[in-house]
Every structure is written in structure tokens, then in C-alpha cells.
PDB file of N, CA and C in Angstrom:
ATOM      1  N   MET A   1       0.714 171.066 -25.538  1.00  0.00           N
ATOM      2  CA  MET A   1       1.731 171.913 -25.576  1.00  0.00           C
ATOM      3  C   MET A   1       2.071 172.783 -26.906  1.00  0.00           C
ATOM      4  N   LYS A   2       2.029 174.114 -26.896  1.00  0.00           N
ATOM      5  CA  LYS A   2       2.501 174.599 -28.118  1.00  0.00           C
ATOM      6  C   LYS A   2       3.575 174.050 -28.827  1.00  0.00           C
ATOM      7  N   GLU A   3       3.432 174.254 -30.164  1.00  0.00           N
ATOM      8  CA  GLU A   3       4.717 173.726 -31.007  1.00  0.00           C
ATOM      9  C   GLU A   3       5.330 174.810 -31.638  1.00  0.00           C
ATOM     10  N   TYR A   4       6.783 174.992 -31.744  1.00  0.00           N
ATOM     11  CA  TYR A   4       7.474 175.923 -32.227  1.00  0.00           C
ATOM     12  C   TYR A   4       8.044 175.357 -33.368  1.00  0.00           C
ATOM     13  N   GLN A   5       8.621 176.549 -34.154  1.00  0.00           N
ATOM     14  CA  GLN A   5       9.419 176.065 -35.418  1.00  0.00           C
ATOM     15  C   GLN A   5      10.773 176.128 -34.800  1.00  0.00           C
ATOM     16  N   THR A   6      11.493 175.308 -35.516  1.00  0.00           N
ATOM     17  CA  THR A   6      13.009 175.360 -35.062  1.00  0.00           C
ATOM     18  C   THR A   6      13.650 176.466 -35.279  1.00  0.00           C
ATOM     19  N   SER A   7      13.377 177.393 -36.302  1.00  0.00           N
ATOM     20  CA  SER A   7      14.026 178.706 -36.385  1.00  0.00           C
ATOM     21  C   SER A   7      13.834 179.631 -35.375  1.00  0.00           C
ATOM     22  N   ASN A   8      12.772 179.427 -34.614  1.00  0.00           N
ATOM     23  CA  ASN A   8      12.391 180.225 -33.428  1.00  0.00           C
ATOM     24  C   ASN A   8      12.710 179.714 -31.984  1.00  0.00           C
ATOM     25  N   ILE A   9      13.546 178.670 -31.894  1.00  0.00           N
ATOM     26  CA  ILE A   9      13.828 178.248 -30.769  1.00  0.00           C
ATOM     27  C   ILE A   9      15.525 178.724 -30.298  1.00  0.00           C
ATOM     28  N   ARG A  10      15.646 179.158 -29.341  1.00  0.00           N
ATOM     29  CA  ARG A  10      16.916 179.555 -28.704  1.00  0.00           C
ATOM     30  C   ARG A  10      17.272 178.782 -27.607  1.00  0.00           C
ATOM     31  N   ASN A  11      18.776 178.314 -27.419  1.00  0.00           N
ATOM     32  CA  ASN A  11      18.900 177.354 -26.378  1.00  0.00           C
ATOM     33  C   ASN A  11      20.133 178.372 -25.653  1.00  0.00           C
ATOM     34  N   VAL A  12      19.938 178.431 -24.545  1.00  0.00           N
ATOM     35  CA  VAL A  12      21.036 179.217 -23.787  1.00  0.00           C
ATOM     36  C   VAL A  12      21.891 178.410 -22.566  1.00  0.00           C
ATOM     37  N   ALA A  13      22.988 178.490 -22.292  1.00  0.00           N
ATOM     38  CA  ALA A  13      23.525 177.844 -21.437  1.00  0.00           C
ATOM     39  C   ALA A  13      24.210 178.846 -20.456  1.00  0.00           C
ATOM     40  N   ILE A  14      24.006 178.870 -19.148  1.00  0.00           N
ATOM     41  CA  ILE A  14      24.777 179.601 -18.047  1.00  0.00           C
ATOM     42  C   ILE A  14      25.845 178.676 -17.246  1.00  0.00           C
ATOM     43  N   LEU A  15      26.947 178.805 -17.493  1.00  0.00           N
ATOM     44  CA  LEU A  15      28.209 177.927 -16.918  1.00  0.00           C
ATOM     45  C   LEU A  15      28.665 178.791 -15.887  1.00  0.00           C
ATOM     46  N   GLY A  16      29.501 178.297 -14.952  1.00  0.00           N
ATOM     47  CA  GLY A  16      30.364 178.715 -13.971  1.00  0.00           C
ATOM     48  C   GLY A  16      30.658 177.919 -12.713  1.00  0.00           C
ATOM     49  N   HIS A  17      31.513 178.193 -11.958  1.00  0.00           N
ATOM     50  CA  HIS A  17      31.927 177.589 -10.583  1.00  0.00           C
ATOM     51  C   HIS A  17      30.833 177.623  -9.689  1.00  0.00           C
ATOM     52  N   GLN A  18      30.849 176.867  -8.846  1.00  0.00           N
ATOM     53  CA  GLN A  18      29.872 176.826  -7.724  1.00  0.00           C
ATOM     54  C   GLN A  18      30.010 178.172  -6.978  1.00  0.00           C
ATOM     55  N   GLY A  19      28.997 179.023  -6.849  1.00  0.00           N
ATOM     56  CA  GLY A  19      28.805 180.220  -6.034  1.00  0.00           C
ATOM     57  C   GLY A  19      29.244 181.317  -6.834  1.00  0.00           C
ATOM     58  N   SER A  20      29.179 180.980  -8.287  1.00  0.00           N
ATOM     59  CA  SER A  20      29.631 182.278  -9.042  1.00  0.00           C
ATOM     60  C   SER A  20      28.426 183.109  -9.348  1.00  0.00           C
ATOM     61  N   GLY A  21      27.206 182.590  -9.096  1.00  0.00           N
ATOM     62  CA  GLY A  21      26.015 183.563  -9.581  1.00  0.00           C
ATOM     63  C   GLY A  21      25.181 183.006 -10.661  1.00  0.00           C
ATOM     64  N   LYS A  22      25.314 181.848 -11.060  1.00  0.00           N
ATOM     65  CA  LYS A  22      24.508 181.307 -12.337  1.00  0.00           C
ATOM     66  C   LYS A  22      23.105 181.403 -11.934  1.00  0.00           C
ATOM     67  N   THR A  23      22.558 181.032 -10.840  1.00  0.00           N
ATOM     68  CA  THR A  23      21.183 180.905 -10.432  1.00  0.00           C
ATOM     69  C   THR A  23      20.751 182.506 -10.441  1.00  0.00           C
ATOM     70  N   THR A  24      21.449 183.150  -9.702  1.00  0.00           N
ATOM     71  CA  THR A  24      21.243 184.940  -9.652  1.00  0.00           C
ATOM     72  C   THR A  24      21.049 185.330 -10.960  1.00  0.00           C
ATOM     73  N   MET A  25      22.092 184.932 -12.047  1.00  0.00           N
ATOM     74  CA  MET A  25      21.730 185.475 -13.211  1.00  0.00           C
ATOM     75  C   MET A  25      20.573 184.886 -14.051  1.00  0.00           C
ATOM     76  N   ALA A  26      20.276 183.776 -13.759  1.00  0.00           N
ATOM     77  CA  ALA A  26      19.163 183.110 -14.376  1.00  0.00           C
ATOM     78  C   ALA A  26      17.805 183.990 -13.932  1.00  0.00           C
ATOM     79  N   GLU A  27      17.838 184.178 -12.658  1.00  0.00           N
ATOM     80  CA  GLU A  27      16.692 184.828 -12.057  1.00  0.00           C
ATOM     81  C   GLU A  27      16.335 186.379 -12.600  1.00  0.00           C
ATOM     82  N   ALA A  28      17.780 187.074 -12.860  1.00  0.00           N
ATOM     83  CA  ALA A  28      17.620 188.391 -13.329  1.00  0.00           C
ATOM     84  C   ALA A  28      17.084 188.284 -14.907  1.00  0.00           C
ATOM     85  N   ILE A  29      17.648 187.215 -15.591  1.00  0.00           N
ATOM     86  CA  ILE A  29      17.239 187.056 -16.920  1.00  0.00           C
ATOM     87  C   ILE A  29      15.635 187.023 -17.245  1.00  0.00           C
ATOM     88  N   LEU A  30      15.093 186.194 -16.257  1.00  0.00           N
ATOM     89  CA  LEU A  30      13.750 185.767 -16.079  1.00  0.00           C
ATOM     90  C   LEU A  30      12.819 187.054 -16.137  1.00  0.00           C
ATOM     91  N   TYR A  31      13.332 187.934 -14.876  1.00  0.00           N
ATOM     92  CA  TYR A  31      12.626 189.067 -14.386  1.00  0.00           C
ATOM     93  C   TYR A  31      12.640 190.073 -15.294  1.00  0.00           C
ATOM     94  N   VAL A  32      13.888 190.403 -16.043  1.00  0.00           N
ATOM     95  CA  VAL A  32      14.101 191.550 -17.110  1.00  0.00           C
ATOM     96  C   VAL A  32      13.199 191.137 -18.360  1.00  0.00           C
ATOM     97  N   SER A  33      13.202 189.885 -18.667  1.00  0.00           N
ATOM     98  CA  SER A  33      12.492 189.510 -19.813  1.00  0.00           C
ATOM     99  C   SER A  33      11.075 189.489 -19.808  1.00  0.00           C
ATOM    100  N   GLY A  34      10.480 189.676 -18.427  1.00  0.00           N
ATOM    101  CA  GLY A  34       9.133 189.778 -18.092  1.00  0.00           C
ATOM    102  C   GLY A  34       8.525 188.586 -17.974  1.00  0.00           C
ATOM    103  N   ALA A  35       9.278 187.572 -18.146  1.00  0.00           N
ATOM    104  CA  ALA A  35       8.883 186.101 -17.759  1.00  0.00           C
ATOM    105  C   ALA A  35       8.209 185.925 -16.369  1.00  0.00           C
ATOM    106  N   VAL A  36       8.749 186.615 -15.342  1.00  0.00           N
ATOM    107  CA  VAL A  36       8.310 186.555 -13.888  1.00  0.00           C
ATOM    108  C   VAL A  36       8.023 187.986 -13.367  1.00  0.00           C
ATOM    109  N   ASP A  37       7.051 187.970 -12.458  1.00  0.00           N
ATOM    110  CA  ASP A  37       6.756 189.411 -11.897  1.00  0.00           C
ATOM    111  C   ASP A  37       7.882 189.708 -10.873  1.00  0.00           C
ATOM    112  N   LYS A  38       8.626 188.971 -10.400  1.00  0.00           N
ATOM    113  CA  LYS A  38       9.470 189.349  -9.074  1.00  0.00           C
ATOM    114  C   LYS A  38      10.753 188.498  -9.179  1.00  0.00           C
ATOM    115  N   GLN A  39      11.704 189.049  -9.187  1.00  0.00           N
ATOM    116  CA  GLN A  39      13.112 188.262  -9.250  1.00  0.00           C
ATOM    117  C   GLN A  39      13.230 187.585  -7.785  1.00  0.00           C
ATOM    118  N   GLY A  40      13.415 186.086  -8.196  1.00  0.00           N
ATOM    119  CA  GLY A  40      13.662 185.249  -6.889  1.00  0.00           C
ATOM    120  C   GLY A  40      14.982 185.380  -6.327  1.00  0.00           C
ATOM    121  N   GLU A  41      15.188 184.991  -5.233  1.00  0.00           N
ATOM    122  CA  GLU A  41      16.629 185.105  -4.269  1.00  0.00           C
ATOM    123  C   GLU A  41      16.851 183.662  -3.704  1.00  0.00           C
ATOM    124  N   VAL A  42      18.269 183.436  -4.093  1.00  0.00           N
ATOM    125  CA  VAL A  42      18.638 182.039  -3.404  1.00  0.00           C
ATOM    126  C   VAL A  42      18.515 182.061  -2.003  1.00  0.00           C
ATOM    127  N   ASP A  43      19.012 183.196  -1.197  1.00  0.00           N
ATOM    128  CA  ASP A  43      18.949 183.235   0.152  1.00  0.00           C
ATOM    129  C   ASP A  43      17.458 183.245   0.726  1.00  0.00           C
ATOM    130  N   LYS A  44      16.599 183.834  -0.021  1.00  0.00           N
ATOM    131  CA  LYS A  44      15.238 183.735   0.422  1.00  0.00           C
ATOM    132  C   LYS A  44      14.437 182.591   0.126  1.00  0.00           C
ATOM    133  N   LYS A  45      15.177 181.659  -0.676  1.00  0.00           N
ATOM    134  CA  LYS A  45      14.455 180.426  -0.984  1.00  0.00           C
ATOM    135  C   LYS A  45      13.481 180.635  -2.153  1.00  0.00           C
ATOM    136  N   THR A  46      13.705 181.504  -2.827  1.00  0.00           N
ATOM    137  CA  THR A  46      12.315 181.970  -3.721  1.00  0.00           C
ATOM    138  C   THR A  46      12.872 181.956  -5.316  1.00  0.00           C
ATOM    139  N   SER A  47      14.056 181.372  -5.714  1.00  0.00           N
ATOM    140  CA  SER A  47      14.355 181.269  -7.028  1.00  0.00           C
ATOM    141  C   SER A  47      13.602 180.246  -7.765  1.00  0.00           C
ATOM    142  N   ILE A  48      13.573 180.535  -8.893  1.00  0.00           N
ATOM    143  CA  ILE A  48      12.518 179.645  -9.832  1.00  0.00           C
ATOM    144  C   ILE A  48      13.231 178.209 -10.219  1.00  0.00           C
ATOM    145  N   SER A  49      14.669 178.388 -10.241  1.00  0.00           N
ATOM    146  CA  SER A  49      15.247 177.052 -10.726  1.00  0.00           C
ATOM    147  C   SER A  49      15.638 176.370  -9.576  1.00  0.00           C
ATOM    148  N   ASP A  50      15.687 176.756  -8.453  1.00  0.00           N
ATOM    149  CA  ASP A  50      16.116 175.743  -7.193  1.00  0.00           C
ATOM    150  C   ASP A  50      14.719 175.467  -6.546  1.00  0.00           C
ATOM    151  N   PHE A  51      13.962 174.398  -7.252  1.00  0.00           N
ATOM    152  CA  PHE A  51      12.601 174.217  -6.813  1.00  0.00           C
ATOM    153  C   PHE A  51      12.939 172.982  -5.622  1.00  0.00           C
ATOM    154  N   LEU A  52      13.789 172.174  -5.724  1.00  0.00           N
ATOM    155  CA  LEU A  52      13.929 170.991  -4.810  1.00  0.00           C
ATOM    156  C   LEU A  52      14.159 171.485  -3.428  1.00  0.00           C
ATOM    157  N   ILE A  53      13.587 170.690  -2.564  1.00  0.00           N
ATOM    158  CA  ILE A  53      13.815 171.136  -0.975  1.00  0.00           C
ATOM    159  C   ILE A  53      15.320 171.010  -0.799  1.00  0.00           C
ATOM    160  N   GLU A  54      15.952 170.184  -1.098  1.00  0.00           N
ATOM    161  CA  GLU A  54      17.292 169.867  -1.038  1.00  0.00           C
ATOM    162  C   GLU A  54      18.152 171.307  -1.313  1.00  0.00           C
ATOM    163  N   GLU A  55      18.023 171.729  -2.387  1.00  0.00           N
ATOM    164  CA  GLU A  55      18.348 172.822  -3.109  1.00  0.00           C
ATOM    165  C   GLU A  55      18.298 174.094  -2.301  1.00  0.00           C
ATOM    166  N   GLN A  56      17.079 174.290  -1.866  1.00  0.00           N
ATOM    167  CA  GLN A  56      16.519 175.368  -0.938  1.00  0.00           C
ATOM    168  C   GLN A  56      17.332 175.292   0.319  1.00  0.00           C
ATOM    169  N   ASN A  57      17.436 174.210   0.762  1.00  0.00           N
ATOM    170  CA  ASN A  57      17.906 174.053   2.215  1.00  0.00           C
ATOM    171  C   ASN A  57      19.622 174.321   2.204  1.00  0.00           C
ATOM    172  N   LYS A  58      20.167 173.589   1.261  1.00  0.00           N
ATOM    173  CA  LYS A  58      21.726 173.916   0.869  1.00  0.00           C
ATOM    174  C   LYS A  58      22.155 175.335   0.175  1.00  0.00           C
ATOM    175  N   LEU A  59      21.018 176.016  -0.228  1.00  0.00           N
ATOM    176  CA  LEU A  59      21.057 177.345  -0.670  1.00  0.00           C
ATOM    177  C   LEU A  59      22.165 177.186  -1.961  1.00  0.00           C
ATOM    178  N   SER A  60      21.953 176.135  -2.607  1.00  0.00           N
ATOM    179  CA  SER A  60      22.796 175.790  -3.886  1.00  0.00           C
ATOM    180  C   SER A  60      22.264 174.695  -4.760  1.00  0.00           C
ATOM    181  N   SER A  61      22.248 174.922  -6.007  1.00  0.00           N
ATOM    182  CA  SER A  61      21.497 174.083  -7.080  1.00  0.00           C
ATOM    183  C   SER A  61      22.171 172.763  -7.020  1.00  0.00           C
ATOM    184  N   LEU A  62      21.238 171.720  -7.225  1.00  0.00           N
ATOM    185  CA  LEU A  62      21.651 170.505  -7.233  1.00  0.00           C
ATOM    186  C   LEU A  62      21.485 169.835  -8.666  1.00  0.00           C
ATOM    187  N   SER A  63      20.678 170.302  -9.370  1.00  0.00           N
ATOM    188  CA  SER A  63      20.212 169.760 -10.576  1.00  0.00           C
ATOM    189  C   SER A  63      20.035 170.805 -11.646  1.00  0.00           C
ATOM    190  N   MET A  64      20.212 170.178 -12.882  1.00  0.00           N
ATOM    191  CA  MET A  64      19.813 171.331 -14.046  1.00  0.00           C
ATOM    192  C   MET A  64      18.787 171.742 -14.218  1.00  0.00           C
ATOM    193  N   SER A  65      18.321 173.047 -14.671  1.00  0.00           N
ATOM    194  CA  SER A  65      17.045 173.517 -15.075  1.00  0.00           C
ATOM    195  C   SER A  65      16.858 173.737 -16.360  1.00  0.00           C
ATOM    196  N   LEU A  66      15.511 173.728 -16.753  1.00  0.00           N
ATOM    197  CA  LEU A  66      15.056 173.975 -18.136  1.00  0.00           C
ATOM    198  C   LEU A  66      14.254 174.984 -18.032  1.00  0.00           C
TER     199      LEU A  66
END
């Protein structure tokens, strides 16, 4: 795993109530930044952060993502 200097590390938190669009925001950030080629969607079960089967079935995040 690549090592990074602490001066180059940025931590970001996306907080909000259930259904406020946190996962959609995270997907948009990943897409716009070029980290992914296609923006995932919760309704289509293609979001990067909702990778658990339970999350995809409930269309809702159940755990934190890094």
C-alpha cells in the first residue's frame, strides 16, 4: 500500500439525515473528481459506498464507508 505524508491527507465527512442525499453526494464527488468513470445510483444499486447486499436491497446505507 502506498504511504502518504500527513500533510497530503484530507479527511471529509458527509453528514445528514436519512434520505438527505449523502450517498448521491458521495457518488457525485467521486465522479466529478475522476475517481470513477460512471456515477453510481442508489435506485439502480450501483453506488460505490452501498456495497452490502442489505444496503442495496433496502436502498439505504447501513454502514460507514471510507
